[in-house]
């Protein structure tokens, strides 16, 4: 099992460009999450999907959109990137609410 | 907003010693989880303790939870160089995602 995979690993964008971060899990988990981690900080929740077909905003959703493509895949889109979105992005999944989460290796994004 | 706050922010100890990290939080929770993050890597789940539990063990890890004080502690016994990492507590209040603290950076000196 690969667990949670994320692509790409690194990305550099110019202000105003768009991109989609991909996430997939092979553990048959129902819930999936996107977090961002800024230097010296803990993770903050951007969006989550409690089950296939549903998505909800987290703590810091502005400037992002998500798509739960199917049970395995959950993508995060930046429509018009801004320097404030420079961060490391982590995808996570878990079987159900109130369980432990499994994290991907992260995508390091720099917006110039 | 950060729900959990770890203390200390950084901790340096000798190999073989015990390391204790504390976490305080603000609202009622269903469970509290501890994660480890090695530099430049993703987070790895260590232990989950539910609000009706007071103590939990996993190998060299011991976690306590005091819901009346809204606090938790993580004890790592007989530390090893490989334990060098950042440790985060995360609270799970409504099952819609975790709220993380800023972490404790632990350095184990050989």
CSV table of C-alpha atoms in Angstrom, one decimal:
chain,number,residue,atom,x,y,z
A,1,UNK,CA,0.0,0.0,0.0
A,2,UNK,CA,1.3,3.4,-0.9
A,3,UNK,CA,-0.9,5.1,1.7
A,4,UNK,CA,-1.4,8.8,0.9
A,5,UNK,CA,0.4,10.1,-2.2
A,6,UNK,CA,0.7,13.8,-3.3
A,7,UNK,CA,1.8,15.3,-6.6
A,8,UNK,CA,3.8,17.4,-7.3
A,9,UNK,CA,6.5,17.4,-4.5
A,10,UNK,CA,7.7,20.9,-5.4
A,11,UNK,CA,6.2,23.7,-7.4
A,12,UNK,CA,7.1,27.3,-8.1
A,13,UNK,CA,4.4,29.6,-9.4
A,14,UNK,CA,4.2,33.3,-10.4
A,15,UNK,CA,1.5,35.5,-8.8
A,16,UNK,CA,-1.8,35.0,-10.6
A,17,UNK,CA,-1.0,31.5,-12.0
A,18,UNK,CA,-3.3,28.6,-11.2
A,19,UNK,CA,-2.5,25.0,-10.3
A,20,UNK,CA,-4.0,21.9,-8.9
A,21,UNK,CA,-2.5,19.8,-6.2
A,22,UNK,CA,-3.4,16.1,-6.4
A,23,UNK,CA,-3.9,13.7,-3.6
A,24,UNK,CA,-4.8,10.0,-3.6
A,25,UNK,CA,-5.2,7.3,-0.9
A,26,UNK,CA,-5.4,3.6,-1.3
A,27,UNK,CA,-6.7,2.7,2.2
A,28,UNK,CA,-10.4,2.9,1.3
A,29,UNK,CA,-10.8,5.9,3.7
A,30,UNK,CA,-14.0,7.9,3.8
A,31,UNK,CA,-12.6,11.2,4.9
A,32,UNK,CA,-9.9,13.4,3.3
A,33,UNK,CA,-8.3,16.7,4.3
A,34,UNK,CA,-6.1,19.4,3.0
A,35,UNK,CA,-3.9,21.4,5.4
A,36,UNK,CA,-1.2,24.0,5.0
A,37,UNK,CA,1.9,24.4,7.2
A,38,UNK,CA,3.7,27.7,7.4
A,39,UNK,CA,7.2,28.0,8.9
A,40,UNK,CA,7.3,27.5,12.7
A,41,UNK,CA,3.5,26.7,12.7
A,42,UNK,CA,1.3,23.8,13.1
A,43,UNK,CA,-1.0,22.7,10.4
A,44,UNK,CA,-4.2,24.6,9.5
A,45,UNK,CA,-7.2,23.0,7.9
A,46,UNK,CA,-8.1,24.4,4.4
A,47,UNK,CA,-10.9,22.1,3.3
A,48,UNK,CA,-12.1,18.6,4.1
A,49,UNK,CA,-14.4,15.9,2.6
A,50,UNK,CA,-16.1,13.8,5.2
A,51,UNK,CA,-17.3,11.4,2.6
A,52,UNK,CA,-17.4,11.0,-1.2
A,53,UNK,CA,-19.6,13.7,-2.7
A,54,UNK,CA,-19.2,16.2,0.2
A,55,UNK,CA,-16.8,19.0,0.8
A,56,UNK,CA,-16.6,21.7,3.5
A,57,UNK,CA,-14.5,24.7,4.4
A,58,UNK,CA,-12.0,24.5,7.2
A,59,UNK,CA,-10.2,27.3,9.0
A,60,UNK,CA,-8.4,29.0,6.0
A,61,UNK,CA,-10.4,28.3,2.8
A,62,UNK,CA,-10.0,31.7,1.0
A,63,UNK,CA,-8.2,31.4,-2.3
A,64,UNK,CA,-8.7,27.6,-2.6
A,65,UNK,CA,-11.2,25.2,-4.1
A,66,UNK,CA,-11.4,21.5,-3.8
A,67,UNK,CA,-12.9,18.5,-5.7
A,68,UNK,CA,-13.5,15.1,-4.2
A,69,UNK,CA,-13.2,13.3,-7.6
A,70,UNK,CA,-14.0,9.8,-6.2
A,71,UNK,CA,-13.4,8.0,-2.9
A,72,UNK,CA,-9.7,7.8,-3.6
A,73,UNK,CA,-8.9,11.3,-4.9
A,74,UNK,CA,-9.1,14.8,-3.4
A,75,UNK,CA,-7.6,17.7,-5.3
A,76,UNK,CA,-6.9,21.3,-4.1
A,77,UNK,CA,-6.9,24.1,-6.7
A,78,UNK,CA,-5.4,27.6,-6.5
A,79,UNK,CA,-7.2,29.7,-9.1
A,80,UNK,CA,-5.0,32.8,-8.8
A,81,UNK,CA,-1.9,32.2,-6.7
A,82,UNK,CA,-0.7,34.8,-4.3
A,83,UNK,CA,2.6,35.1,-2.3
A,84,UNK,CA,0.6,34.5,0.9
A,85,UNK,CA,-0.1,31.0,-0.4
A,86,UNK,CA,3.6,30.0,-0.2
A,87,UNK,CA,3.5,27.1,2.1
A,88,UNK,CA,3.8,23.3,2.5
A,89,UNK,CA,0.5,21.6,1.7
A,90,UNK,CA,-0.4,18.3,3.3
A,91,UNK,CA,-3.2,15.9,2.3
A,92,UNK,CA,-4.5,13.4,4.9
A,93,UNK,CA,-7.2,10.8,5.1
A,94,UNK,CA,-8.9,8.7,7.8
A,95,UNK,CA,-11.4,5.9,7.9
A,96,UNK,CA,-14.0,7.9,9.7
A,97,UNK,CA,-14.4,10.9,12.0
A,98,UNK,CA,-12.6,10.7,15.3
A,99,UNK,CA,-9.9,8.3,14.1
A,100,UNK,CA,-6.3,9.0,13.5
A,101,UNK,CA,-5.2,10.6,10.2
A,102,UNK,CA,-2.7,9.4,7.7
A,103,UNK,CA,-0.6,12.1,6.0
A,104,UNK,CA,1.0,12.4,2.6
A,105,UNK,CA,4.6,13.6,2.2
A,106,UNK,CA,3.6,17.2,1.3
A,107,UNK,CA,3.9,19.6,-1.6
A,108,UNK,CA,6.2,22.5,-1.1
A,109,UNK,CA,4.7,25.5,-3.0
A,110,UNK,CA,6.5,28.8,-3.6
A,111,UNK,CA,4.6,31.7,-5.2
A,112,UNK,CA,6.8,34.5,-6.5
B,1,UNK,CA,-6.9,29.7,15.3
B,2,UNK,CA,-4.5,27.3,17.1
B,3,UNK,CA,-6.5,25.2,19.5
B,4,UNK,CA,-3.5,23.4,21.1
B,5,UNK,CA,-0.4,25.0,22.4
B,6,UNK,CA,2.7,22.9,23.1
B,7,UNK,CA,5.2,23.6,25.8
B,8,UNK,CA,8.1,23.9,25.6
B,9,UNK,CA,8.6,25.2,22.0
B,10,UNK,CA,12.1,23.5,22.0
B,11,UNK,CA,13.7,20.8,24.1
B,12,UNK,CA,17.2,19.5,24.0
B,13,UNK,CA,18.2,16.4,26.1
B,14,UNK,CA,20.8,13.7,26.2
B,15,UNK,CA,20.2,10.3,24.7
B,16,UNK,CA,18.7,7.9,27.2
B,17,UNK,CA,16.9,10.7,29.2
B,18,UNK,CA,13.1,11.1,29.2
B,19,UNK,CA,11.4,13.9,27.3
B,20,UNK,CA,8.1,15.4,28.4
B,21,UNK,CA,6.0,17.7,26.3
B,22,UNK,CA,2.8,19.4,27.3
B,23,UNK,CA,-0.2,20.6,25.3
B,24,UNK,CA,-3.0,22.9,26.4
B,25,UNK,CA,-6.2,23.4,24.5
B,26,UNK,CA,-9.3,25.6,24.8
B,27,UNK,CA,-12.5,23.9,23.9
B,28,UNK,CA,-14.2,20.5,24.6
B,29,UNK,CA,-12.8,17.7,22.5
B,30,UNK,CA,-13.7,14.1,21.4
B,31,UNK,CA,-10.1,13.1,21.4
B,32,UNK,CA,-6.5,14.4,21.4
B,33,UNK,CA,-3.8,13.1,19.1
B,34,UNK,CA,0.0,13.3,19.0
B,35,UNK,CA,2.0,13.4,15.8
B,36,UNK,CA,5.7,13.4,15.0
B,37,UNK,CA,7.2,15.2,12.0
B,38,UNK,CA,10.8,14.7,10.9
B,39,UNK,CA,12.4,17.6,9.1
B,40,UNK,CA,10.8,18.1,5.7
B,41,UNK,CA,8.5,15.1,6.0
B,42,UNK,CA,4.8,14.4,6.5
B,43,UNK,CA,3.3,13.8,9.9
B,44,UNK,CA,3.2,10.4,11.5
B,45,UNK,CA,0.5,9.5,14.0
B,46,UNK,CA,1.8,8.4,17.4
B,47,UNK,CA,-1.2,8.0,19.7
B,48,UNK,CA,-4.8,8.9,20.1
B,49,UNK,CA,-6.5,9.4,23.5
B,50,UNK,CA,-10.2,9.8,23.8
B,51,UNK,CA,-11.9,12.3,26.2
B,52,UNK,CA,-13.0,9.5,28.6
B,53,UNK,CA,-9.4,8.1,28.9
B,54,UNK,CA,-6.8,9.5,31.3
B,55,UNK,CA,-3.7,7.6,30.2
B,56,UNK,CA,-2.5,5.6,27.3
B,57,UNK,CA,0.8,3.8,26.5
B,58,UNK,CA,2.4,2.8,23.2
B,59,UNK,CA,5.9,1.4,23.5
B,60,UNK,CA,8.1,4.1,24.9
B,61,UNK,CA,5.3,6.7,24.7
B,62,UNK,CA,3.0,7.6,27.5
B,63,UNK,CA,0.2,10.1,27.0
B,64,UNK,CA,-2.0,11.6,29.7
B,65,UNK,CA,-5.1,13.7,29.3
B,66,UNK,CA,-6.8,15.9,31.9
B,67,UNK,CA,-10.0,17.3,30.5
B,68,UNK,CA,-10.7,19.4,33.6
B,69,UNK,CA,-7.5,21.3,33.0
B,70,UNK,CA,-7.7,21.0,29.2
B,71,UNK,CA,-4.2,19.7,29.0
B,72,UNK,CA,-2.2,16.6,27.8
B,73,UNK,CA,1.3,15.5,28.1
B,74,UNK,CA,3.5,13.2,26.0
B,75,UNK,CA,6.4,11.4,27.7
B,76,UNK,CA,9.1,9.7,25.6
B,77,UNK,CA,11.2,7.4,27.8
B,78,UNK,CA,14.8,6.3,27.1
B,79,UNK,CA,15.1,8.7,24.3
B,80,UNK,CA,17.1,7.9,21.1
B,81,UNK,CA,18.8,10.0,18.4
B,82,UNK,CA,16.0,8.9,16.1
B,83,UNK,CA,13.4,10.6,18.3
B,84,UNK,CA,14.8,14.0,17.1
B,85,UNK,CA,11.7,15.6,15.4
B,86,UNK,CA,8.9,18.0,16.0
B,87,UNK,CA,6.0,16.8,18.0
B,88,UNK,CA,2.4,18.2,17.6
B,89,UNK,CA,-0.7,17.8,19.6
B,90,UNK,CA,-4.0,18.0,17.7
B,91,UNK,CA,-7.5,18.2,19.0
B,92,UNK,CA,-10.5,16.6,17.4
B,93,UNK,CA,-13.6,18.4,18.6
B,94,UNK,CA,-16.3,17.8,16.0
B,95,UNK,CA,-14.8,15.2,13.7
B,96,UNK,CA,-14.4,17.6,10.8
B,97,UNK,CA,-10.6,17.9,11.0
B,98,UNK,CA,-7.8,18.3,13.5
B,99,UNK,CA,-6.7,21.6,15.1
B,100,UNK,CA,-2.9,21.6,15.6
B,101,UNK,CA,-0.6,23.4,18.0
B,102,UNK,CA,2.7,24.9,16.9
B,103,UNK,CA,4.7,22.0,18.1
B,104,UNK,CA,7.7,21.1,20.3
B,105,UNK,CA,11.0,20.7,18.5
B,106,UNK,CA,12.9,17.9,20.3
B,107,UNK,CA,16.6,17.4,19.9
B,108,UNK,CA,18.3,14.3,21.3
B,109,UNK,CA,22.0,14.8,21.9
B,110,UNK,CA,24.2,11.7,21.4
